[in-house]
């Protein structure tokens, strides 16, 4: 296998997006478009990946830091001019260079690998990735000669009536013999209405020099979708979501309603997990086997174990063990760790807290900045009072303790092992192990209070 290089075009402003965010940083299924492209290119075993940046370079470089090298296109003077900015990294190297746009998030490593193999097998100087379009309006057409070889690429505005009937289109992704690319790109001029230097002109120059110009047609037109506006962005989202969901189903995950289940790229889900409609799973999340997730559940940046049931709840940046029940209507906030066999019930909020094995908070509680031991019962309406208006304080509830309903634990405070807190208590001092703490005023009944004089 020859040396491989890649150039990713990411310098354009993308004005049709009508956004302050760089076009290629708009997310598709939770990941910026350009990150999708880089992740797929990384599977090609390239020696160098150079991303051409221009508008919004700082944000693009922040997203791709450490993954690629960057070349700056200070003026956006066309695609050939953009590729030429990578010359300091690539110009003198032997091998194959693939050029791909940063706004094509659906392109796969498999298709690019097939393109490269076709290019090298045919010993071409350039190979164009093409596709069959049901509606080719606006695309450059691939004109082939009687032998099936590429004769030329003709743009929509320049195509004859007969050429406009051609449905094989230029996708904007190319493979080049690297040395031929940089030797030829210097010959491209800007004698056109836009005054720009176009990469397809390299193809015309090579063709005129009797070099081999080839084309590889992908079977999946959707992969070649370029995102230039919000309409195309929504279409890419639908197509990517379908691809992701189908892959999970093929891997043994049941999606009850795939069209209404939203799973970001790179999510790991184990076999025999069932996901109900309205569920959103994003970020760096793994979910184990035999779980029931949803309906209407959001999970972000979490590690979820096996055998869990999570219904109508929100969980963020937390770790969930095995055989845990959460919800309905629970909120697990960041930096929480929920151990095995825990029950977090309806309208319970947990923040930056740990729950030991077998503990329960079944309903209507707030537990923030807390260390809850094993086999603890948190009664309905109990809260850890962790904030004094300036600082947060820790509450500890040790193994086997029982917290009665409507209790306030005023942090910092510790409830000892197997201790009891009576319902309705406000605890301000530590409770010793095995003690019963009652912190409420004695009931007083005023006889005949409601009678009028």
CSV table of C-alpha atoms in Angstrom, one decimal:
chain,number,residue,atom,x,y,z
A,1,UNK,CA,0.0,0.0,0.0
A,2,UNK,CA,1.4,3.4,-1.0
A,3,UNK,CA,1.6,6.4,1.4
A,4,UNK,CA,-1.7,8.1,2.0
A,5,UNK,CA,-2.4,11.7,2.7
A,6,UNK,CA,-5.6,13.7,3.2
A,7,UNK,CA,-6.7,17.3,2.7
A,8,UNK,CA,-9.9,18.4,4.4
A,9,UNK,CA,-11.4,21.6,3.1
A,10,UNK,CA,-12.7,23.7,6.0
A,11,UNK,CA,-12.0,27.3,5.2
A,12,UNK,CA,-15.3,28.6,3.8
A,13,UNK,CA,-17.7,30.8,5.8
A,14,UNK,CA,-20.9,29.0,4.9
A,15,UNK,CA,-23.0,32.2,4.6
A,16,UNK,CA,-26.1,30.2,3.7
A,17,UNK,CA,-26.2,28.7,7.2
A,18,UNK,CA,-27.0,32.2,8.5
A,19,UNK,CA,-25.2,31.5,11.7
A,20,UNK,CA,-22.4,32.9,13.9
A,21,UNK,CA,-21.2,29.3,14.3
A,22,UNK,CA,-18.8,28.1,11.6
A,23,UNK,CA,-20.8,25.9,9.1
A,24,UNK,CA,-18.6,22.8,9.6
A,25,UNK,CA,-19.0,23.0,13.4
A,26,UNK,CA,-22.7,22.6,13.3
A,27,UNK,CA,-23.5,19.2,14.9
A,28,UNK,CA,-25.0,16.2,13.2
A,29,UNK,CA,-26.2,13.7,15.7
A,30,UNK,CA,-24.3,15.4,18.5
A,31,UNK,CA,-20.9,15.8,16.7
A,32,UNK,CA,-19.6,18.7,14.5
A,33,UNK,CA,-19.8,17.9,10.8
A,34,UNK,CA,-16.0,18.3,10.4
A,35,UNK,CA,-15.4,15.9,13.3
A,36,UNK,CA,-17.4,13.2,11.5
A,37,UNK,CA,-15.2,13.7,8.4
A,38,UNK,CA,-11.9,13.6,10.4
A,39,UNK,CA,-13.0,10.5,12.3
A,40,UNK,CA,-13.7,8.6,9.1
A,41,UNK,CA,-10.5,9.8,7.4
A,42,UNK,CA,-8.6,8.6,10.5
A,43,UNK,CA,-9.6,5.1,9.6
A,44,UNK,CA,-7.6,5.3,6.3
A,45,UNK,CA,-4.2,5.1,7.9
A,46,UNK,CA,-3.0,8.4,6.5
A,47,UNK,CA,0.5,9.6,7.2
A,48,UNK,CA,-0.6,13.2,7.1
A,49,UNK,CA,-4.0,14.8,7.5
A,50,UNK,CA,-4.1,18.5,6.7
A,51,UNK,CA,-7.1,20.6,7.3
A,52,UNK,CA,-7.4,23.9,5.4
A,53,UNK,CA,-8.8,26.6,7.7
A,54,UNK,CA,-9.8,30.2,7.0
A,55,UNK,CA,-12.9,31.8,8.4
A,56,UNK,CA,-13.4,30.9,12.1
A,57,UNK,CA,-10.0,29.1,12.1
A,58,UNK,CA,-9.6,29.4,15.8
A,59,UNK,CA,-12.8,27.5,16.6
A,60,UNK,CA,-12.1,24.8,14.0
A,61,UNK,CA,-8.5,24.4,15.4
A,62,UNK,CA,-9.9,24.1,18.9
A,63,UNK,CA,-12.3,21.3,17.8
A,64,UNK,CA,-9.6,19.4,15.9
A,65,UNK,CA,-6.6,20.1,18.1
A,66,UNK,CA,-4.1,17.3,18.2
A,67,UNK,CA,-5.9,15.3,15.4
A,68,UNK,CA,-4.7,17.0,12.2
A,69,UNK,CA,-2.3,19.6,11.0
A,70,UNK,CA,-3.6,23.0,9.9
A,71,UNK,CA,-2.9,25.2,6.8
A,72,UNK,CA,-4.3,28.7,6.6
A,73,UNK,CA,-6.1,30.0,3.6
A,74,UNK,CA,-6.1,33.7,4.3
A,75,UNK,CA,-8.3,34.6,1.3
A,76,UNK,CA,-11.0,32.2,0.0
A,77,UNK,CA,-9.9,32.1,-3.6
A,78,UNK,CA,-11.4,28.7,-4.6
A,79,UNK,CA,-10.8,25.0,-3.9
A,80,UNK,CA,-7.6,24.7,-5.9
A,81,UNK,CA,-6.2,27.6,-4.0
A,82,UNK,CA,-7.3,26.0,-0.7
A,83,UNK,CA,-5.6,22.7,-1.5
A,84,UNK,CA,-2.4,24.5,-2.5
A,85,UNK,CA,-2.1,25.8,1.1
A,86,UNK,CA,-1.2,22.2,2.1
A,87,UNK,CA,1.9,22.2,-0.1
A,88,UNK,CA,4.4,22.9,2.8
A,89,UNK,CA,3.2,19.6,4.4
A,90,UNK,CA,2.7,17.4,1.3
A,91,UNK,CA,4.2,18.8,-1.9
A,92,UNK,CA,7.4,16.6,-2.2
A,93,UNK,CA,5.8,13.4,-1.0
A,94,UNK,CA,5.1,10.2,-3.0
A,95,UNK,CA,1.7,8.6,-2.5
A,96,UNK,CA,-2.0,9.1,-2.8
A,97,UNK,CA,-3.9,12.2,-1.5
A,98,UNK,CA,-7.6,12.2,-0.9
A,99,UNK,CA,-9.4,15.6,-0.9
A,100,UNK,CA,-12.7,15.8,1.0
A,101,UNK,CA,-14.9,18.6,2.1
A,102,UNK,CA,-15.5,19.2,5.8
A,103,UNK,CA,-19.2,19.7,5.2
A,104,UNK,CA,-19.9,16.1,4.1
A,105,UNK,CA,-20.6,14.4,7.4
A,106,UNK,CA,-22.1,11.3,6.0
A,107,UNK,CA,-19.1,10.1,4.0
A,108,UNK,CA,-17.7,6.8,5.3
A,109,UNK,CA,-14.2,5.4,5.5
A,110,UNK,CA,-15.5,2.4,3.5
A,111,UNK,CA,-16.4,4.5,0.5
A,112,UNK,CA,-13.1,6.5,0.7
A,113,UNK,CA,-11.2,3.3,1.0
A,114,UNK,CA,-12.9,1.9,-2.1
A,115,UNK,CA,-12.2,5.2,-3.9
A,116,UNK,CA,-8.5,5.0,-3.1
A,117,UNK,CA,-8.2,1.3,-4.1
A,118,UNK,CA,-9.9,2.0,-7.4
A,119,UNK,CA,-7.6,5.0,-8.0
A,120,UNK,CA,-4.4,2.9,-7.3
A,121,UNK,CA,-5.6,-0.2,-9.2
A,122,UNK,CA,-6.1,1.9,-12.3
A,123,UNK,CA,-2.8,3.8,-11.8
A,124,UNK,CA,-4.8,7.1,-12.3
A,125,UNK,CA,-3.4,10.5,-11.7
A,126,UNK,CA,-6.8,11.6,-10.4
A,127,UNK,CA,-10.0,9.7,-9.6
A,128,UNK,CA,-13.3,11.4,-9.0
A,129,UNK,CA,-15.9,10.1,-6.5
A,130,UNK,CA,-19.2,10.2,-8.4
A,131,UNK,CA,-22.8,9.2,-7.6
A,132,UNK,CA,-26.1,8.7,-9.3
A,133,UNK,CA,-28.5,11.5,-8.4
A,134,UNK,CA,-32.2,11.2,-8.8
A,135,UNK,CA,-32.3,15.0,-9.3
A,136,UNK,CA,-28.9,16.2,-10.5
A,137,UNK,CA,-29.9,19.8,-10.8
A,138,UNK,CA,-27.0,22.1,-9.6
A,139,UNK,CA,-24.3,19.4,-9.7
A,140,UNK,CA,-21.4,19.1,-12.1
A,141,UNK,CA,-22.0,16.2,-14.5
A,142,UNK,CA,-19.6,13.4,-15.3
A,143,UNK,CA,-19.3,13.1,-19.1
A,144,UNK,CA,-17.9,9.7,-20.2
A,145,UNK,CA,-16.6,8.7,-23.6
A,146,UNK,CA,-17.7,5.6,-25.6
A,147,UNK,CA,-15.3,3.5,-23.6
A,148,UNK,CA,-16.7,4.6,-20.3
A,149,UNK,CA,-13.7,6.8,-19.4
A,150,UNK,CA,-14.1,10.2,-18.0
A,151,UNK,CA,-14.1,12.8,-20.8
A,152,UNK,CA,-14.8,15.9,-18.7
A,153,UNK,CA,-16.8,17.4,-15.9
A,154,UNK,CA,-19.3,20.0,-17.0
A,155,UNK,CA,-21.0,22.3,-14.5
A,156,UNK,CA,-24.7,22.8,-14.6
A,157,UNK,CA,-24.5,26.3,-16.0
A,158,UNK,CA,-22.3,25.2,-18.8
A,159,UNK,CA,-24.0,21.9,-19.6
A,160,UNK,CA,-25.8,21.4,-22.9
A,161,UNK,CA,-29.4,20.1,-22.9
A,162,UNK,CA,-28.1,16.6,-23.5
A,163,UNK,CA,-25.5,16.9,-20.8
A,164,UNK,CA,-28.1,18.1,-18.3
A,165,UNK,CA,-29.8,14.7,-18.7
A,166,UNK,CA,-26.8,13.0,-17.2
A,167,UNK,CA,-27.4,11.7,-13.7
A,168,UNK,CA,-23.9,10.8,-12.7
A,169,UNK,CA,-22.6,13.8,-10.7
A,170,UNK,CA,-19.3,15.0,-9.2
A,171,UNK,CA,-19.4,14.7,-5.4
A,172,UNK,CA,-16.4,17.0,-4.8
A,173,UNK,CA,-14.3,14.3,-3.3
A,174,UNK,CA,-11.1,13.3,-5.2
A,175,UNK,CA,-8.1,11.1,-5.1
A,176,UNK,CA,-4.8,12.4,-6.6
A,177,UNK,CA,-1.3,11.1,-7.3
A,178,UNK,CA,0.2,13.5,-4.8
A,179,UNK,CA,3.1,14.7,-6.9
A,180,UNK,CA,0.9,15.2,-9.9
A,181,UNK,CA,-1.5,17.2,-7.9
A,182,UNK,CA,1.0,19.7,-6.7
A,183,UNK,CA,2.8,19.9,-10.0
A,184,UNK,CA,-0.5,20.6,-11.8
A,185,UNK,CA,-2.3,22.8,-9.3
A,186,UNK,CA,0.3,25.6,-10.0
A,187,UNK,CA,-1.0,25.7,-13.6
A,188,UNK,CA,-4.6,26.4,-12.6
A,189,UNK,CA,-5.8,30.0,-13.5
A,190,UNK,CA,-8.7,32.1,-12.3
A,191,UNK,CA,-10.1,33.0,-15.7
A,192,UNK,CA,-13.7,32.6,-14.8
A,193,UNK,CA,-16.6,34.7,-13.7
A,194,UNK,CA,-15.8,34.3,-10.0
A,195,UNK,CA,-12.1,34.9,-10.4
A,196,UNK,CA,-11.3,31.8,-8.3
A,197,UNK,CA,-9.0,28.8,-8.7
A,198,UNK,CA,-11.1,25.6,-9.0
A,199,UNK,CA,-9.9,22.1,-8.2
A,200,UNK,CA,-11.7,20.5,-11.1
A,201,UNK,CA,-9.4,22.5,-13.4
A,202,UNK,CA,-6.6,20.2,-12.3
A,203,UNK,CA,-8.5,17.3,-13.8
A,204,UNK,CA,-8.9,19.1,-17.1
A,205,UNK,CA,-5.2,19.9,-17.2
A,206,UNK,CA,-4.3,16.2,-16.5
A,207,UNK,CA,-6.7,15.0,-19.1
A,208,UNK,CA,-5.2,17.4,-21.7
A,209,UNK,CA,-1.8,15.9,-20.8
A,210,UNK,CA,-3.1,12.4,-21.6
A,211,UNK,CA,-2.9,11.3,-18.0
A,212,UNK,CA,-5.3,8.7,-16.6
A,213,UNK,CA,-8.4,10.3,-15.2
A,214,UNK,CA,-10.8,7.9,-13.6
A,215,UNK,CA,-14.0,7.9,-11.7
A,216,UNK,CA,-15.4,5.7,-8.9
A,217,UNK,CA,-19.2,5.7,-8.4
A,218,UNK,CA,-20.5,5.1,-4.9
A,219,UNK,CA,-23.7,3.2,-4.6
A,220,UNK,CA,-25.0,5.5,-1.8
A,221,UNK,CA,-25.8,9.1,-3.0
A,222,UNK,CA,-26.7,10.1,0.6
A,223,UNK,CA,-23.1,9.8,1.7
A,224,UNK,CA,-22.1,12.6,-0.6
A,225,UNK,CA,-24.5,15.1,0.8
A,226,UNK,CA,-22.9,18.5,1.3
A,227,UNK,CA,-24.4,20.7,4.0
A,228,UNK,CA,-24.7,24.3,3.0
A,229,UNK,CA,-27.9,25.4,4.8
A,230,UNK,CA,-30.2,24.5,7.6
A,231,UNK,CA,-32.4,22.4,5.3
A,232,UNK,CA,-29.5,20.2,4.3
A,233,UNK,CA,-28.4,20.1,7.9
A,234,UNK,CA,-31.7,18.7,9.0
A,235,UNK,CA,-31.6,16.1,6.1
A,236,UNK,CA,-28.1,15.0,7.2
A,237,UNK,CA,-29.4,14.7,10.8
A,238,UNK,CA,-32.2,12.4,9.6
A,239,UNK,CA,-29.9,10.3,7.5
A,240,UNK,CA,-27.2,10.0,10.2
A,241,UNK,CA,-29.8,9.1,12.9
A,242,UNK,CA,-31.1,6.4,10.7
A,243,UNK,CA,-27.6,5.0,10.1
A,244,UNK,CA,-26.7,5.1,13.8
A,245,UNK,CA,-30.0,3.5,14.9
A,246,UNK,CA,-29.8,0.7,12.4
A,247,UNK,CA,-26.3,-0.1,13.5
A,248,UNK,CA,-27.4,-0.4,17.1
A,249,UNK,CA,-30.4,-2.6,16.1
A,250,UNK,CA,-28.1,-4.9,14.1
A,251,UNK,CA,-25.9,-5.1,17.2
A,252,UNK,CA,-28.8,-6.5,19.3
A,253,UNK,CA,-30.4,-3.3,20.7
A,254,UNK,CA,-34.2,-3.0,20.5
A,255,UNK,CA,-35.4,0.5,19.4
A,256,UNK,CA,-39.2,0.5,19.8
A,257,UNK,CA,-39.6,3.6,17.6
A,258,UNK,CA,-36.3,4.4,15.8
A,259,UNK,CA,-37.7,7.5,14.1
A,260,UNK,CA,-38.3,9.0,17.6
A,261,UNK,CA,-35.1,7.8,19.3
A,262,UNK,CA,-32.0,10.1,19.2
A,263,UNK,CA,-28.6,8.5,19.7
A,264,UNK,CA,-25.4,10.5,19.1
A,265,UNK,CA,-22.5,9.0,17.2
A,266,UNK,CA,-20.0,6.8,19.1
A,267,UNK,CA,-22.5,5.7,21.8
A,268,UNK,CA,-22.0,2.1,23.0
A,269,UNK,CA,-25.1,0.1,23.9
A,270,UNK,CA,-25.1,-3.5,25.0
A,271,UNK,CA,-27.2,-6.4,23.7
A,272,UNK,CA,-30.9,-6.9,24.7
A,273,UNK,CA,-31.2,-3.3,25.9
A,274,UNK,CA,-34.6,-1.8,25.0
A,275,UNK,CA,-34.9,1.9,24.2
A,276,UNK,CA,-38.4,3.5,24.1
A,277,UNK,CA,-39.5,6.5,22.1
A,278,UNK,CA,-38.5,10.1,23.0
A,279,UNK,CA,-35.1,9.0,24.4
A,280,UNK,CA,-32.1,11.1,23.8
A,281,UNK,CA,-28.6,9.6,24.4
A,282,UNK,CA,-25.7,12.0,23.8
A,283,UNK,CA,-22.0,12.6,24.5
A,284,UNK,CA,-19.5,10.0,25.8
A,285,UNK,CA,-22.1,7.5,27.0
A,286,UNK,CA,-22.0,3.7,27.4
A,287,UNK,CA,-25.0,1.6,28.3
A,288,UNK,CA,-24.7,-2.1,29.3
A,289,UNK,CA,-26.8,-5.2,28.5
A,290,UNK,CA,-30.5,-5.9,29.4
A,291,UNK,CA,-31.4,-2.3,30.3
A,292,UNK,CA,-34.8,-0.6,29.7
A,293,UNK,CA,-34.3,3.1,28.8
A,294,UNK,CA,-37.2,5.5,28.4
A,295,UNK,CA,-39.6,6.6,27.3
A,296,UNK,CA,-38.7,10.3,27.3
A,297,UNK,CA,-35.3,10.0,29.0
A,298,UNK,CA,-32.2,12.0,28.4
A,299,UNK,CA,-28.7,10.6,29.1
A,300,UNK,CA,-25.6,12.6,28.6
A,301,UNK,CA,-21.9,11.6,29.2
A,302,UNK,CA,-22.8,8.7,31.5
A,303,UNK,CA,-21.6,5.2,32.2
A,304,UNK,CA,-24.7,2.9,32.7
A,305,UNK,CA,-24.3,-0.7,33.8
A,306,UNK,CA,-26.3,-3.8,33.2
A,307,UNK,CA,-29.9,-4.6,34.0
A,308,UNK,CA,-31.0,-1.0,34.7
A,309,UNK,CA,-34.4,0.5,34.3
A,310,UNK,CA,-34.5,4.3,33.6
A,311,UNK,CA,-37.9,5.9,32.9
A,312,UNK,CA,-38.8,9.5,32.1
A,313,UNK,CA,-35.6,10.8,33.7
A,314,UNK,CA,-32.5,13.0,33.0
A,315,UNK,CA,-29.0,11.8,33.9
A,316,UNK,CA,-25.9,13.8,33.2
A,317,UNK,CA,-22.2,13.1,33.7
A,318,UNK,CA,-22.8,10.3,36.2
A,319,UNK,CA,-22.0,6.6,36.8
A,320,UNK,CA,-24.8,4.1,37.3
A,321,UNK,CA,-24.1,0.6,38.5
A,322,UNK,CA,-26.1,-2.6,37.8
A,323,UNK,CA,-29.7,-3.5,38.6
A,324,UNK,CA,-30.6,0.1,39.4
A,325,UNK,CA,-34.1,1.6,39.1
A,326,UNK,CA,-34.4,5.3,38.2
A,327,UNK,CA,-37.6,7.3,37.7
A,328,UNK,CA,-40.0,8.2,36.6
A,329,UNK,CA,-39.2,11.9,36.7
A,330,UNK,CA,-35.8,11.6,38.5
A,331,UNK,CA,-32.9,14.0,37.8
A,332,UNK,CA,-29.4,12.7,38.3
A,333,UNK,CA,-27.1,15.7,38.0
A,334,UNK,CA,-23.3,15.7,37.3
A,335,UNK,CA,-20.7,13.9,39.4
A,336,UNK,CA,-23.1,11.4,40.9
A,337,UNK,CA,-22.3,7.7,41.5
A,338,UNK,CA,-25.2,5.3,41.9
A,339,UNK,CA,-24.1,1.9,43.0
A,340,UNK,CA,-25.8,-1.5,42.3
A,341,UNK,CA,-29.4,-2.2,43.3
A,342,UNK,CA,-30.2,1.4,44.2
A,343,UNK,CA,-33.7,2.8,43.7
A,344,UNK,CA,-34.1,6.5,42.8
A,345,UNK,CA,-37.8,7.1,42.5
A,346,UNK,CA,-40.1,9.8,41.2
A,347,UNK,CA,-39.2,13.4,41.7
A,348,UNK,CA,-35.9,12.7,43.3
A,349,UNK,CA,-32.9,15.0,42.5
A,350,UNK,CA,-29.4,13.8,43.1
A,351,UNK,CA,-26.4,16.1,42.7
A,352,UNK,CA,-22.7,15.4,43.2
A,353,UNK,CA,-23.5,12.5,45.5
A,354,UNK,CA,-22.8,8.8,46.0
A,355,UNK,CA,-25.3,6.1,46.8
A,356,UNK,CA,-24.1,2.8,48.3
A,357,UNK,CA,-25.5,-0.6,47.2
A,358,UNK,CA,-29.1,-1.2,47.9
A,359,UNK,CA,-30.0,2.3,49.1
A,360,UNK,CA,-33.4,3.9,48.3
A,361,UNK,CA,-34.7,7.3,47.8
A,362,UNK,CA,-38.2,6.5,46.5
A,363,UNK,CA,-39.8,9.9,46.1
A,364,UNK,CA,-39.7,13.7,46.4
A,365,UNK,CA,-36.2,14.2,47.8
A,366,UNK,CA,-33.2,16.4,47.1
A,367,UNK,CA,-29.8,14.9,47.8
A,368,UNK,CA,-26.9,17.2,47.0
A,369,UNK,CA,-23.2,16.9,48.1
A,370,UNK,CA,-24.0,13.7,50.0
A,371,UNK,CA,-22.3,10.4,50.7
A,372,UNK,CA,-25.1,7.9,51.2
A,373,UNK,CA,-23.9,4.5,52.4
A,374,UNK,CA,-25.3,1.0,51.6
A,375,UNK,CA,-28.8,-0.1,52.5
A,376,UNK,CA,-29.9,3.4,53.5
A,377,UNK,CA,-33.6,4.5,53.3
A,378,UNK,CA,-34.3,8.1,52.5
A,379,UNK,CA,-37.9,8.9,53.3
A,380,UNK,CA,-40.2,11.0,51.2
A,381,UNK,CA,-39.6,14.7,51.2
A,382,UNK,CA,-36.1,14.5,52.9
A,383,UNK,CA,-33.4,16.9,51.8
A,384,UNK,CA,-29.7,17.6,52.4
A,385,UNK,CA,-29.4,21.3,53.2
A,386,UNK,CA,-26.0,21.7,51.5
A,387,UNK,CA,-25.8,25.4,50.8
A,388,UNK,CA,-25.6,28.4,53.1
A,389,UNK,CA,-25.6,31.0,50.4
A,390,UNK,CA,-21.8,31.0,50.0
A,391,UNK,CA,-20.5,27.5,50.3
A,392,UNK,CA,-21.5,23.9,49.8
A,393,UNK,CA,-21.2,21.4,52.6
A,394,UNK,CA,-21.1,17.6,52.8
A,395,UNK,CA,-23.8,15.3,54.3
A,396,UNK,CA,-22.8,11.7,55.3
A,397,UNK,CA,-25.4,9.0,55.9
A,398,UNK,CA,-23.7,5.8,56.9
A,399,UNK,CA,-24.7,2.2,56.1
A,400,UNK,CA,-28.1,1.0,57.2
A,401,UNK,CA,-29.4,4.4,58.4
A,402,UNK,CA,-33.0,5.3,58.1
A,403,UNK,CA,-34.1,8.9,57.4
A,404,UNK,CA,-37.7,9.5,58.1
A,405,UNK,CA,-40.0,11.5,55.9
A,406,UNK,CA,-39.7,15.3,55.6
A,407,UNK,CA,-36.3,15.4,57.3
A,408,UNK,CA,-33.8,18.2,56.8
A,409,UNK,CA,-30.2,17.3,57.2
A,410,UNK,CA,-28.3,20.6,57.7
A,411,UNK,CA,-24.8,20.1,56.4
A,412,UNK,CA,-22.1,19.5,57.4
A,413,UNK,CA,-23.6,16.6,59.3
A,414,UNK,CA,-23.2,12.9,59.7
A,415,UNK,CA,-25.9,10.3,60.4
A,416,UNK,CA,-24.1,7.3,61.9
A,417,UNK,CA,-24.4,3.6,61.0
A,418,UNK,CA,-27.9,2.1,61.5
A,419,UNK,CA,-29.1,5.3,63.1
A,420,UNK,CA,-32.7,6.6,62.8
A,421,UNK,CA,-33.9,10.1,62.1
A,422,UNK,CA,-37.5,10.6,63.1
A,423,UNK,CA,-39.9,12.0,60.5
A,424,UNK,CA,-40.1,15.7,60.4
A,425,UNK,CA,-36.8,16.3,62.0
A,426,UNK,CA,-34.3,19.1,61.3
A,427,UNK,CA,-30.9,17.6,62.1
A,428,UNK,CA,-28.1,20.1,62.8
A,429,UNK,CA,-25.7,17.9,64.8
A,430,UNK,CA,-24.2,14.5,64.1
A,431,UNK,CA,-26.3,11.5,65.0
A,432,UNK,CA,-24.4,8.6,66.6
A,433,UNK,CA,-24.5,5.1,65.3
A,434,UNK,CA,-27.6,3.1,66.3
A,435,UNK,CA,-29.2,6.2,67.8
A,436,UNK,CA,-32.7,7.6,67.3
A,437,UNK,CA,-32.7,11.4,66.7
A,438,UNK,CA,-35.8,13.4,67.1
A,439,UNK,CA,-35.5,17.1,66.3
A,440,UNK,CA,-38.9,18.6,66.2
A,441,UNK,CA,-41.1,20.6,68.6
A,442,UNK,CA,-43.5,18.7,70.8
A,443,UNK,CA,-47.1,18.7,69.6
A,444,UNK,CA,-49.4,21.0,71.4
A,445,UNK,CA,-53.2,20.9,70.9
A,446,UNK,CA,-55.2,24.1,71.7
A,447,UNK,CA,-58.7,22.9,72.7
A,448,UNK,CA,-61.7,24.8,71.3
A,449,UNK,CA,-59.3,27.1,69.4
A,450,UNK,CA,-61.7,27.6,66.5
A,451,UNK,CA,-64.8,28.5,68.6
A,452,UNK,CA,-65.8,32.2,68.5
A,453,UNK,CA,-66.4,34.2,71.6
